[in-house]
PDB file of N, CA and C in Angstrom:
ATOM      1  N   MET X 824      -3.962  43.163 -33.760  1.00  0.00           N
ATOM      2  CA  MET X 824      -4.235  43.583 -32.030  1.00  0.00           C
ATOM      3  C   MET X 824      -3.893  42.391 -31.207  1.00  0.00           C
ATOM      4  N   SER X 825      -2.999  42.086 -29.905  1.00  0.00           N
ATOM      5  CA  SER X 825      -2.126  41.084 -29.509  1.00  0.00           C
ATOM      6  C   SER X 825      -3.310  40.583 -27.893  1.00  0.00           C
ATOM      7  N   GLN X 826      -3.708  39.766 -28.002  1.00  0.00           N
ATOM      8  CA  GLN X 826      -4.064  38.972 -26.975  1.00  0.00           C
ATOM      9  C   GLN X 826      -3.537  38.644 -25.941  1.00  0.00           C
ATOM     10  N   THR X 827      -4.105  39.127 -24.608  1.00  0.00           N
ATOM     11  CA  THR X 827      -2.894  38.908 -23.217  1.00  0.00           C
ATOM     12  C   THR X 827      -3.302  37.298 -22.774  1.00  0.00           C
ATOM     13  N   PRO X 828      -2.406  36.464 -22.016  1.00  0.00           N
ATOM     14  CA  PRO X 828      -2.667  35.847 -21.897  1.00  0.00           C
ATOM     15  C   PRO X 828      -3.561  35.895 -20.220  1.00  0.00           C
ATOM     16  N   ASP X 829      -4.816  34.776 -20.188  1.00  0.00           N
ATOM     17  CA  ASP X 829      -6.070  34.778 -19.168  1.00  0.00           C
ATOM     18  C   ASP X 829      -4.922  34.887 -18.031  1.00  0.00           C
ATOM     19  N   PRO X 830      -4.347  35.467 -16.716  1.00  0.00           N
ATOM     20  CA  PRO X 830      -4.187  35.038 -15.548  1.00  0.00           C
ATOM     21  C   PRO X 830      -4.800  33.745 -14.682  1.00  0.00           C
ATOM     22  N   ALA X 831      -5.966  34.002 -14.848  1.00  0.00           N
ATOM     23  CA  ALA X 831      -6.698  32.786 -14.476  1.00  0.00           C
ATOM     24  C   ALA X 831      -6.288  31.360 -14.919  1.00  0.00           C
ATOM     25  N   ALA X 832      -6.482  31.407 -16.542  1.00  0.00           N
ATOM     26  CA  ALA X 832      -6.743  30.708 -17.144  1.00  0.00           C
ATOM     27  C   ALA X 832      -5.106  29.830 -16.997  1.00  0.00           C
ATOM     28  N   ALA X 833      -4.344  30.583 -16.751  1.00  0.00           N
ATOM     29  CA  ALA X 833      -2.030  30.463 -16.260  1.00  0.00           C
ATOM     30  C   ALA X 833      -2.298  30.489 -14.844  1.00  0.00           C
ATOM     31  N   ALA X 834      -2.789  30.436 -14.043  1.00  0.00           N
ATOM     32  CA  ALA X 834      -2.741  29.453 -12.797  1.00  0.00           C
ATOM     33  C   ALA X 834      -3.490  28.708 -12.942  1.00  0.00           C
ATOM     34  N   ALA X 835      -4.632  28.102 -13.173  1.00  0.00           N
ATOM     35  CA  ALA X 835      -5.114  26.642 -13.672  1.00  0.00           C
ATOM     36  C   ALA X 835      -4.132  26.108 -14.526  1.00  0.00           C
ATOM     37  N   ALA X 836      -3.150  26.151 -15.171  1.00  0.00           N
ATOM     38  CA  ALA X 836      -2.809  25.553 -15.701  1.00  0.00           C
ATOM     39  C   ALA X 836      -1.315  25.065 -15.017  1.00  0.00           C
ATOM     40  N   ALA X 837      -0.899  25.939 -15.092  1.00  0.00           N
ATOM     41  CA  ALA X 837       0.471  25.747 -13.506  1.00  0.00           C
ATOM     42  C   ALA X 837      -0.078  24.716 -12.295  1.00  0.00           C
ATOM     43  N   ALA X 838      -1.447  25.054 -11.853  1.00  0.00           N
ATOM     44  CA  ALA X 838      -1.604  23.848 -10.471  1.00  0.00           C
ATOM     45  C   ALA X 838      -1.885  22.607 -11.036  1.00  0.00           C
ATOM     46  N   LEU X 839      -2.501  22.823 -12.657  1.00  0.00           N
ATOM     47  CA  LEU X 839      -2.959  21.426 -12.731  1.00  0.00           C
ATOM     48  C   LEU X 839      -1.623  20.621 -13.453  1.00  0.00           C
ATOM     49  N   GLU X 840      -0.864  21.440 -13.685  1.00  0.00           N
ATOM     50  CA  GLU X 840       0.724  21.269 -14.093  1.00  0.00           C
ATOM     51  C   GLU X 840       1.270  19.915 -12.681  1.00  0.00           C
ATOM     52  N   ARG X 841       1.295  21.225 -11.640  1.00  0.00           N
ATOM     53  CA  ARG X 841       2.108  20.529 -10.313  1.00  0.00           C
ATOM     54  C   ARG X 841       0.627  19.595 -10.091  1.00  0.00           C
ATOM     55  N   PHE X 842       0.146  19.145 -10.038  1.00  0.00           N
ATOM     56  CA  PHE X 842      -1.121  17.871  -9.412  1.00  0.00           C
ATOM     57  C   PHE X 842      -0.649  16.992 -10.386  1.00  0.00           C
ATOM     58  N   LYS X 843      -0.596  16.967 -11.505  1.00  0.00           N
ATOM     59  CA  LYS X 843      -0.131  15.814 -12.540  1.00  0.00           C
ATOM     60  C   LYS X 843       1.690  15.193 -11.962  1.00  0.00           C
ATOM     61  N   ALA X 844       2.979  16.312 -11.621  1.00  0.00           N
ATOM     62  CA  ALA X 844       3.876  16.272 -10.669  1.00  0.00           C
ATOM     63  C   ALA X 844       3.613  15.367  -9.382  1.00  0.00           C
ATOM     64  N   GLN X 845       2.631  16.004  -8.711  1.00  0.00           N
ATOM     65  CA  GLN X 845       1.997  15.282  -7.779  1.00  0.00           C
ATOM     66  C   GLN X 845       1.427  13.101  -8.284  1.00  0.00           C
ATOM     67  N   ARG X 846       0.823  13.526  -8.944  1.00  0.00           N
ATOM     68  CA  ARG X 846       0.386  11.834  -8.954  1.00  0.00           C
ATOM     69  C   ARG X 846       1.975  11.073  -9.761  1.00  0.00           C
ATOM     70  N   VAL X 847       2.419  11.586 -10.628  1.00  0.00           N
ATOM     71  CA  VAL X 847       3.965  11.289 -10.477  1.00  0.00           C
ATOM     72  C   VAL X 847       4.407  10.494  -9.604  1.00  0.00           C
ATOM     73  N   THR X 848       5.143  11.262  -8.130  1.00  0.00           N
ATOM     74  CA  THR X 848       5.582  10.705  -7.410  1.00  0.00           C
ATOM     75  C   THR X 848       4.775   9.722  -7.114  1.00  0.00           C
ATOM     76  N   ALA X 849       3.258   9.757  -7.043  1.00  0.00           N
ATOM     77  CA  ALA X 849       2.511   8.705  -5.451  1.00  0.00           C
ATOM     78  C   ALA X 849       2.559   7.284  -6.849  1.00  0.00           C
ATOM     79  N   ILE X 850       2.564   7.184  -8.639  1.00  0.00           N
ATOM     80  CA  ILE X 850       2.753   6.150  -8.732  1.00  0.00           C
ATOM     81  C   ILE X 850       4.273   5.084  -8.752  1.00  0.00           C
ATOM     82  N   TYR X 851       5.243   6.618  -8.309  1.00  0.00           N
ATOM     83  CA  TYR X 851       7.348   6.227  -8.849  1.00  0.00           C
ATOM     84  C   TYR X 851       7.094   5.704  -7.258  1.00  0.00           C
ATOM     85  N   ARG X 852       6.120   5.968  -5.949  1.00  0.00           N
ATOM     86  CA  ARG X 852       6.552   5.222  -4.803  1.00  0.00           C
ATOM     87  C   ARG X 852       5.554   3.712  -4.890  1.00  0.00           C
ATOM     88  N   LEU X 853       4.309   3.427  -5.925  1.00  0.00           N
ATOM     89  CA  LEU X 853       3.721   2.651  -6.063  1.00  0.00           C
ATOM     90  C   LEU X 853       4.856   1.580  -6.710  1.00  0.00           C
ATOM     91  N   ASP X 854       5.965   1.882  -7.541  1.00  0.00           N
ATOM     92  CA  ASP X 854       6.799   0.854  -8.250  1.00  0.00           C
ATOM     93  C   ASP X 854       7.823   0.302  -7.076  1.00  0.00           C
ATOM     94  N   LEU X 855       8.216   1.494  -6.526  1.00  0.00           N
ATOM     95  CA  LEU X 855       9.371   0.987  -5.145  1.00  0.00           C
ATOM     96  C   LEU X 855       8.244   0.195  -4.227  1.00  0.00           C
ATOM     97  N   ILE X 856       7.555   0.257  -3.764  1.00  0.00           N
ATOM     98  CA  ILE X 856       6.289  -0.669  -3.140  1.00  0.00           C
ATOM     99  C   ILE X 856       6.667  -1.938  -3.835  1.00  0.00           C
ATOM    100  N   ALA X 857       6.411  -1.488  -5.212  1.00  0.00           N
ATOM    101  CA  ALA X 857       6.595  -3.116  -6.454  1.00  0.00           C
ATOM    102  C   ALA X 857       7.989  -3.997  -6.157  1.00  0.00           C
ATOM    103  N   LYS X 858       8.910  -2.883  -5.842  1.00  0.00           N
ATOM    104  CA  LYS X 858      10.018  -3.921  -6.039  1.00  0.00           C
ATOM    105  C   LYS X 858      10.505  -4.179  -4.659  1.00  0.00           C
ATOM    106  N   GLY X 859       9.708  -3.759  -3.221  1.00  0.00           N
ATOM    107  CA  GLY X 859       9.878  -4.562  -2.363  1.00  0.00           C
ATOM    108  C   GLY X 859      10.679  -3.369  -0.988  1.00  0.00           C
ATOM    109  N   ALA X 860      10.095  -2.613  -1.885  1.00  0.00           N
ATOM    110  CA  ALA X 860      10.326  -1.384  -0.671  1.00  0.00           C
ATOM    111  C   ALA X 860       9.708  -0.945   0.622  1.00  0.00           C
ATOM    112  N   THR X 861      10.828  -0.865   1.356  1.00  0.00           N
ATOM    113  CA  THR X 861       9.467  -0.728   2.819  1.00  0.00           C
ATOM    114  C   THR X 861       9.991   0.615   3.532  1.00  0.00           C
ATOM    115  N   ILE X 862       9.127   1.137   4.240  1.00  0.00           N
ATOM    116  CA  ILE X 862       8.998   2.460   4.765  1.00  0.00           C
ATOM    117  C   ILE X 862       9.039   2.543   6.732  1.00  0.00           C
ATOM    118  N   SER X 863       9.327   3.416   6.978  1.00  0.00           N
ATOM    119  CA  SER X 863       8.609   2.554   8.582  1.00  0.00           C
ATOM    120  C   SER X 863       8.200   4.284   9.288  1.00  0.00           C
ATOM    121  N   TYR X 864       7.418   4.539  10.448  1.00  0.00           N
ATOM    122  CA  TYR X 864       7.443   5.552  11.083  1.00  0.00           C
ATOM    123  C   TYR X 864       8.568   5.858  11.340  1.00  0.00           C
ATOM    124  N   GLU X 865       8.763   7.913  11.766  1.00  0.00           N
ATOM    125  CA  GLU X 865       9.736   8.470  12.640  1.00  0.00           C
ATOM    126  C   GLU X 865      10.421   7.242  13.898  1.00  0.00           C
ATOM    127  N   ASP X 866       9.679   6.639  14.352  1.00  0.00           N
ATOM    128  CA  ASP X 866       9.746   5.926  15.770  1.00  0.00           C
ATOM    129  C   ASP X 866      10.931   4.699  14.829  1.00  0.00           C
ATOM    130  N   GLY X 867      10.730   4.882  14.228  1.00  0.00           N
ATOM    131  CA  GLY X 867      11.113   3.094  13.432  1.00  0.00           C
ATOM    132  C   GLY X 867      10.083   1.587  13.327  1.00  0.00           C
ATOM    133  N   THR X 868       8.733   2.156  13.671  1.00  0.00           N
ATOM    134  CA  THR X 868       8.027   1.143  13.560  1.00  0.00           C
ATOM    135  C   THR X 868       7.433   1.174  11.880  1.00  0.00           C
ATOM    136  N   PRO X 869       7.574  -0.409  11.513  1.00  0.00           N
ATOM    137  CA  PRO X 869       7.306  -0.241  10.429  1.00  0.00           C
ATOM    138  C   PRO X 869       6.030  -0.323   9.640  1.00  0.00           C
ATOM    139  N   ILE X 870       5.684   0.803   8.383  1.00  0.00           N
ATOM    140  CA  ILE X 870       4.493   0.397   7.927  1.00  0.00           C
ATOM    141  C   ILE X 870       3.750  -1.005   6.841  1.00  0.00           C
ATOM    142  N   ASP X 871       2.556  -0.387   7.568  1.00  0.00           N
ATOM    143  CA  ASP X 871       2.202  -1.705   6.472  1.00  0.00           C
ATOM    144  C   ASP X 871       1.846  -1.476   4.701  1.00  0.00           C
ATOM    145  N   MET X 872       2.759  -2.531   4.010  1.00  0.00           N
ATOM    146  CA  MET X 872       3.000  -2.107   2.536  1.00  0.00           C
ATOM    147  C   MET X 872       1.572  -2.305   1.857  1.00  0.00           C
ATOM    148  N   ALA X 873       0.843  -3.633   2.497  1.00  0.00           N
ATOM    149  CA  ALA X 873       0.312  -3.279   1.524  1.00  0.00           C
ATOM    150  C   ALA X 873      -1.145  -2.392   1.514  1.00  0.00           C
ATOM    151  N   SER X 874      -1.084  -1.633   3.041  1.00  0.00           N
ATOM    152  CA  SER X 874      -1.979  -1.106   3.468  1.00  0.00           C
ATOM    153  C   SER X 874      -1.525   0.246   2.744  1.00  0.00           C
ATOM    154  N   GLU X 875      -0.266   0.350   2.897  1.00  0.00           N
ATOM    155  CA  GLU X 875       0.155   2.176   1.708  1.00  0.00           C
ATOM    156  C   GLU X 875      -0.082   1.093   0.249  1.00  0.00           C
ATOM    157  N   LYS X 876       0.441   0.614  -0.718  1.00  0.00           N
ATOM    158  CA  LYS X 876       0.323  -0.025  -1.740  1.00  0.00           C
ATOM    159  C   LYS X 876      -1.884   0.527  -2.326  1.00  0.00           C
ATOM    160  N   ALA X 877      -2.427  -0.048  -1.312  1.00  0.00           N
ATOM    161  CA  ALA X 877      -4.317   0.251  -1.591  1.00  0.00           C
ATOM    162  C   ALA X 877      -4.171   1.541  -1.428  1.00  0.00           C
ATOM    163  N   ARG X 878      -3.789   3.134  -0.076  1.00  0.00           N
ATOM    164  CA  ARG X 878      -3.922   3.847  -0.536  1.00  0.00           C
ATOM    165  C   ARG X 878      -3.287   4.086  -0.943  1.00  0.00           C
ATOM    166  N   LEU X 879      -2.559   4.665  -1.769  1.00  0.00           N
ATOM    167  CA  LEU X 879      -1.837   4.678  -3.091  1.00  0.00           C
ATOM    168  C   LEU X 879      -2.503   4.496  -4.536  1.00  0.00           C
ATOM    169  N   GLU X 880      -2.769   3.499  -4.047  1.00  0.00           N
ATOM    170  CA  GLU X 880      -3.535   3.625  -5.912  1.00  0.00           C
ATOM    171  C   GLU X 880      -4.761   3.743  -5.472  1.00  0.00           C
ATOM    172  N   ALA X 881      -5.480   4.065  -4.693  1.00  0.00           N
ATOM    173  CA  ALA X 881      -6.633   4.787  -4.388  1.00  0.00           C
ATOM    174  C   ALA X 881      -6.101   6.008  -4.669  1.00  0.00           C
ATOM    175  N   VAL X 882      -5.480   6.965  -4.069  1.00  0.00           N
ATOM    176  CA  VAL X 882      -4.882   8.032  -4.195  1.00  0.00           C
ATOM    177  C   VAL X 882      -4.808   8.347  -6.105  1.00  0.00           C
ATOM    178  N   VAL X 883      -4.642   7.384  -7.016  1.00  0.00           N
ATOM    179  CA  VAL X 883      -4.013   7.805  -7.671  1.00  0.00           C
ATOM    180  C   VAL X 883      -5.057   8.004  -8.789  1.00  0.00           C
ATOM    181  N   ALA X 884      -6.187   6.459  -8.579  1.00  0.00           N
ATOM    182  CA  ALA X 884      -7.455   6.723  -9.359  1.00  0.00           C
ATOM    183  C   ALA X 884      -8.266   8.064  -9.352  1.00  0.00           C
ATOM    184  N   ASP X 885      -8.202   8.676  -8.032  1.00  0.00           N
ATOM    185  CA  ASP X 885      -8.041   9.504  -7.712  1.00  0.00           C
ATOM    186  C   ASP X 885      -8.311  10.617  -8.797  1.00  0.00           C
ATOM    187  N   MET X 886      -6.621  10.907  -8.466  1.00  0.00           N
ATOM    188  CA  MET X 886      -5.910  11.825  -9.247  1.00  0.00           C
ATOM    189  C   MET X 886      -6.818  11.758 -10.573  1.00  0.00           C
ATOM    190  N   ASP X 887      -6.373  10.765 -11.323  1.00  0.00           N
ATOM    191  CA  ASP X 887      -6.896  10.385 -12.317  1.00  0.00           C
ATOM    192  C   ASP X 887      -8.126  11.077 -12.998  1.00  0.00           C
ATOM    193  N   ARG X 888      -9.253  10.662 -12.215  1.00  0.00           N
ATOM    194  CA  ARG X 888     -10.282  11.409 -12.135  1.00  0.00           C
ATOM    195  C   ARG X 888     -10.428  12.485 -11.936  1.00  0.00           C
ATOM    196  N   ARG X 889      -9.785  13.233 -11.227  1.00  0.00           N
ATOM    197  CA  ARG X 889      -9.460  15.158 -11.177  1.00  0.00           C
ATOM    198  C   ARG X 889      -9.109  15.451 -12.733  1.00  0.00           C
ATOM    199  N   ILE X 890      -7.903  14.740 -13.129  1.00  0.00           N
ATOM    200  CA  ILE X 890      -7.269  15.787 -13.592  1.00  0.00           C
ATOM    201  C   ILE X 890      -7.928  15.397 -15.139  1.00  0.00           C
ATOM    202  N   ALA X 891      -8.730  14.486 -15.358  1.00  0.00           N
ATOM    203  CA  ALA X 891     -10.091  13.851 -16.665  1.00  0.00           C
ATOM    204  C   ALA X 891     -10.796  15.147 -16.733  1.00  0.00           C
ATOM    205  N   ARG X 892     -10.846  16.142 -15.233  1.00  0.00           N
ATOM    206  CA  ARG X 892     -12.239  16.897 -15.270  1.00  0.00           C
ATOM    207  C   ARG X 892     -11.762  17.621 -15.420  1.00  0.00           C
ATOM    208  N   LEU X 893     -10.611  18.198 -14.634  1.00  0.00           N
ATOM    209  CA  LEU X 893      -9.404  19.438 -15.022  1.00  0.00           C
ATOM    210  C   LEU X 893      -9.010  19.726 -16.497  1.00  0.00           C
ATOM    211  N   GLU X 894      -8.530  18.489 -17.426  1.00  0.00           N
ATOM    212  CA  GLU X 894      -9.319  18.840 -18.905  1.00  0.00           C
ATOM    213  C   GLU X 894      -9.820  19.086 -19.804  1.00  0.00           C
ATOM    214  N   ARG X 895     -10.649  18.809 -19.262  1.00  0.00           N
ATOM    215  CA  ARG X 895     -12.149  18.444 -20.049  1.00  0.00           C
ATOM    216  C   ARG X 895     -13.440  19.569 -19.588  1.00  0.00           C
ATOM    217  N   SER X 896     -12.559  20.532 -18.559  1.00  0.00           N
ATOM    218  CA  SER X 896     -12.885  21.994 -18.656  1.00  0.00           C
ATOM    219  C   SER X 896     -12.409  23.220 -19.162  1.00  0.00           C
ATOM    220  N   ALA X 897     -11.255  22.889 -18.560  1.00  0.00           N
ATOM    221  CA  ALA X 897     -10.138  23.642 -19.632  1.00  0.00           C
ATOM    222  C   ALA X 897     -10.040  23.920 -21.210  1.00  0.00           C
ATOM    223  N   GLY X 898     -10.562  22.394 -21.701  1.00  0.00           N
ATOM    224  CA  GLY X 898     -11.088  22.793 -23.586  1.00  0.00           C
ATOM    225  C   GLY X 898      -9.993  22.371 -23.808  1.00  0.00           C
TER     226      GLY X 898
END
């Protein structure tokens, strides 16, 4: 008897992988900030990098919690 994959489980797994990729991007941006990168708004106004670093650290921490919860629920 062959078992067909659950489309909902496959979609959830794909969504989790995309979310993990977003986390990697946030970590990459944190690394760039640590190396001295600066960014600015479209009008040229510089972004406060200390605030951006703090924001990204909070985002990554939240993503870590969400990923752990999703992985636990996925079994």
